[in-house]
Amino acid sequence: MMRPRWHNDHELLAAVAVKIHADNATRYRALFAEKAITRAAAIEAVRVTFTVACSWRAIAALAPAGEWIDDPDLGGAWPYERRQMLSDAAEVARRAADAMPNCFETVGFADAVDTLVWWETASPPARLIADTNMQCRREAAMRPPARPRERRTPPTRPAPIAAPPIANPPAPRAVQTTLFGVAA
């Protein structure tokens, strides 16, 4: 299966999750103001989008997940709520992308939301990958630095044997001759 190159770009996916949350928070506030939904329904919907945005920001930052992420009583959301909310967001984004196929930003956003849905059901999940990367970083930080390898010098040739010292001392200057045999 071909995946886009940003499929594993968790920072981009975190930004998309934050955008979904911001859009939903604005939309549900407007729906509540129009009396189209109840206050409790709006709060529940925003709670789920907030949980998804926070969990993806933690994954992108390689930070541990909060204890509250999977507990709705503490403000988090169950995994099935997260999948349902992302599936709904993916459907809306895909309809917008189909309406404007030449708008690369809209199509890319729809693809990114589909990727978020995929990661919610993937095995291993993105959270496990982030936890493993965090553990590897911790272990690398605790490990002493590696010693540099010994520098191996190439073998050298033995030094040439020196010429034996001259046994006869040079003659005195008066006895020395020049090139033509005339004494200087």
Short mmCIF file of C-alpha atoms in Angstrom, two decimals:
data_model
loop_
_atom_site.label_atom_id
_atom_site.label_comp_id
_atom_site.label_asym_id
_atom_site.label_seq_id
_atom_site.Cartn_x
_atom_site.Cartn_y
_atom_site.Cartn_z
CA MET A 1 0.00 0.00 0.00
CA MET A 2 1.42 3.36 -0.99
CA ARG A 3 1.42 5.94 1.78
CA PRO A 4 2.10 9.64 1.43
CA ARG A 5 5.52 10.67 2.69
CA TRP A 6 3.96 12.69 5.51
CA HIS A 7 2.13 9.62 6.80
CA ASN A 8 4.62 9.39 9.68
CA ASP A 9 4.94 13.14 10.16
CA HIS A 10 3.41 13.28 13.62
CA GLU A 11 3.89 17.03 13.92
CA LEU A 12 1.72 17.59 10.85
CA LEU A 13 -0.90 15.18 12.14
CA ALA A 14 -0.88 16.95 15.51
CA ALA A 15 -1.48 20.26 13.73
CA VAL A 16 -4.40 18.70 11.83
CA ALA A 17 -5.87 17.36 15.11
CA VAL A 18 -5.56 20.82 16.69
CA LYS A 19 -7.28 22.37 13.64
CA ILE A 20 -10.12 19.85 13.93
CA HIS A 21 -10.53 20.76 17.59
CA ALA A 22 -10.50 24.49 16.88
CA ASP A 23 -13.03 24.11 14.05
CA ASN A 24 -15.31 21.90 16.16
CA ALA A 25 -15.10 24.20 19.17
CA THR A 26 -16.21 27.12 17.01
CA ARG A 27 -18.88 25.12 15.19
CA TYR A 28 -20.40 23.62 18.35
CA ARG A 29 -20.41 27.01 20.05
CA ALA A 30 -22.38 28.39 17.08
CA LEU A 31 -24.74 25.40 17.09
CA PHE A 32 -25.38 25.86 20.80
CA ALA A 33 -26.02 29.58 20.27
CA GLU A 34 -28.57 28.69 17.58
CA LYS A 35 -30.16 26.21 20.00
CA ALA A 36 -29.49 23.38 17.52
CA ILE A 37 -27.81 21.23 20.15
CA THR A 38 -27.77 21.10 23.92
CA ARG A 39 -24.97 22.46 26.01
CA ALA A 40 -24.09 18.95 27.26
CA ALA A 41 -23.80 17.61 23.69
CA ALA A 42 -21.53 20.51 22.71
CA ILE A 43 -19.31 19.96 25.76
CA GLU A 44 -19.05 16.22 25.02
CA ALA A 45 -18.10 16.83 21.39
CA VAL A 46 -15.44 19.40 22.31
CA ARG A 47 -14.10 17.10 25.07
CA VAL A 48 -13.40 14.37 22.51
CA THR A 49 -11.74 16.69 20.00
CA PHE A 50 -9.65 18.24 22.77
CA THR A 51 -8.50 14.78 23.85
CA VAL A 52 -7.45 13.86 20.30
CA ALA A 53 -5.59 17.15 19.87
CA CYS A 54 -3.75 16.80 23.19
CA SER A 55 -2.81 13.18 22.60
CA TRP A 56 -1.41 13.94 19.12
CA ARG A 57 0.52 16.94 20.41
CA ALA A 58 2.08 14.68 23.05
CA ILE A 59 2.92 12.06 20.40
CA ALA A 60 4.55 14.69 18.18
CA ALA A 61 6.58 16.07 21.10
CA LEU A 62 7.54 12.55 22.26
CA ALA A 63 6.00 13.37 25.61
CA PRO A 64 4.22 10.82 27.79
CA ALA A 65 0.46 10.57 27.51
CA GLY A 66 -1.50 12.07 30.36
CA GLU A 67 -3.35 9.73 32.70
CA TRP A 68 -6.56 11.52 31.80
CA ILE A 69 -6.40 10.83 28.02
CA ASP A 70 -8.28 7.51 28.17
CA ASP A 71 -10.56 8.38 31.10
CA PRO A 72 -13.74 10.30 30.25
CA ASP A 73 -14.32 11.06 33.94
CA LEU A 74 -11.07 13.05 33.97
CA GLY A 75 -11.84 14.86 30.69
CA GLY A 76 -10.43 12.32 28.24
CA ALA A 77 -12.22 10.09 25.74
CA TRP A 78 -12.61 6.39 25.09
CA PRO A 79 -10.89 5.04 21.98
CA TYR A 80 -14.24 4.35 20.28
CA GLU A 81 -15.29 7.99 20.86
CA ARG A 82 -12.06 9.19 19.31
CA ARG A 83 -12.50 6.93 16.25
CA GLN A 84 -16.12 8.01 15.82
CA MET A 85 -15.29 11.71 16.04
CA LEU A 86 -12.38 11.37 13.60
CA SER A 87 -14.53 9.30 11.20
CA ASP A 88 -17.16 12.04 11.23
CA ALA A 89 -14.50 14.70 10.66
CA ALA A 90 -12.98 12.62 7.84
CA GLU A 91 -16.37 12.31 6.16
CA VAL A 92 -16.94 16.09 6.29
CA ALA A 93 -13.39 16.79 5.06
CA ARG A 94 -13.70 14.27 2.23
CA ARG A 95 -16.99 15.81 1.05
CA ALA A 96 -15.32 19.23 1.00
CA ALA A 97 -12.35 17.77 -0.92
CA ASP A 98 -14.64 16.09 -3.46
CA ALA A 99 -16.43 19.39 -4.00
CA MET A 100 -13.11 21.16 -4.67
CA PRO A 101 -10.75 18.57 -6.20
CA ASN A 102 -8.30 21.19 -7.46
CA CYS A 103 -7.80 22.77 -4.05
CA PHE A 104 -4.72 20.93 -2.81
CA GLU A 105 -5.04 22.30 0.71
CA THR A 106 -8.56 20.89 1.11
CA VAL A 107 -7.62 17.54 -0.42
CA GLY A 108 -4.47 17.35 1.72
CA PHE A 109 -6.46 18.13 4.86
CA ALA A 110 -8.94 15.36 4.03
CA ASP A 111 -6.05 12.95 3.46
CA ALA A 112 -4.49 13.94 6.78
CA VAL A 113 -7.77 13.36 8.63
CA ASP A 114 -8.03 9.95 6.96
CA THR A 115 -4.49 9.26 8.20
CA LEU A 116 -5.53 10.20 11.73
CA VAL A 117 -8.38 7.68 11.49
CA TRP A 118 -5.92 5.09 10.23
CA TRP A 119 -3.53 5.73 13.13
CA GLU A 120 -6.39 5.32 15.64
CA THR A 121 -6.85 1.74 14.43
CA ALA A 122 -3.25 0.92 13.43
CA SER A 123 -1.15 -1.72 15.05
CA PRO A 124 1.27 -0.72 16.52
CA PRO A 125 -0.40 2.55 17.45
CA ALA A 126 1.37 5.88 17.21
CA ARG A 127 1.37 6.15 21.01
CA LEU A 128 3.39 2.93 21.32
CA ILE A 129 5.86 4.15 18.70
CA ALA A 130 6.27 7.46 20.57
CA ASP A 131 6.76 5.64 23.89
CA THR A 132 9.40 3.39 22.32
CA ASN A 133 11.22 6.40 20.86
CA MET A 134 11.10 8.14 24.26
CA GLN A 135 12.62 5.05 25.91
CA CYS A 136 15.38 4.89 23.28
CA ARG A 137 16.21 8.56 23.86
CA ARG A 138 16.34 8.03 27.64
CA GLU A 139 18.65 5.05 27.25
CA ALA A 140 20.88 6.95 24.84
CA ALA A 141 21.11 9.86 27.29
CA MET A 142 22.09 7.51 30.13
CA ARG A 143 24.64 5.57 28.11
CA PRO A 144 28.20 6.86 28.46
CA PRO A 145 29.64 8.32 25.30
CA ALA A 146 31.42 5.87 23.09
CA ARG A 147 35.20 5.93 23.20
CA PRO A 148 36.81 6.88 19.97
CA ARG A 149 38.32 3.95 18.17
CA GLU A 150 42.07 3.56 18.25
CA ARG A 151 43.72 5.28 15.38
CA ARG A 152 45.51 2.75 13.37
CA THR A 153 48.50 4.08 11.55
CA PRO A 154 49.58 2.33 8.42
CA PRO A 155 52.75 0.30 8.79
CA THR A 156 55.88 2.23 7.92
CA ARG A 157 58.86 0.98 6.00
CA PRO A 158 61.98 0.46 8.00
CA ALA A 159 64.38 3.37 7.83
CA PRO A 160 67.14 2.98 5.26
CA ILE A 161 70.43 1.82 6.64
CA ALA A 162 72.74 4.75 7.13
CA ALA A 163 76.04 4.82 5.31
CA PRO A 164 79.00 3.87 7.44
CA PRO A 165 80.92 6.80 8.84
CA ILE A 166 83.93 7.96 6.88
CA ALA A 167 87.03 6.40 8.46
CA ASN A 168 89.58 8.72 6.95
CA PRO A 169 89.38 12.30 8.06
CA PRO A 170 89.45 14.90 5.29
CA ALA A 171 92.84 16.09 4.17
CA PRO A 172 94.04 19.50 5.21
CA ARG A 173 93.06 22.33 2.91
CA ALA A 174 96.51 22.81 1.55
CA VAL A 175 96.63 19.28 0.25
CA GLN A 176 93.23 19.36 -1.42
CA THR A 177 93.19 19.83 -5.13
CA THR A 178 90.66 21.45 -7.32
CA LEU A 179 88.97 20.13 -10.31
CA PHE A 180 91.95 20.64 -12.53
CA GLY A 181 94.49 19.33 -10.05
CA VAL A 182 95.86 22.69 -8.97
CA ALA A 183 96.16 23.33 -5.27
CA ALA A 184 94.44 26.31 -3.91
#
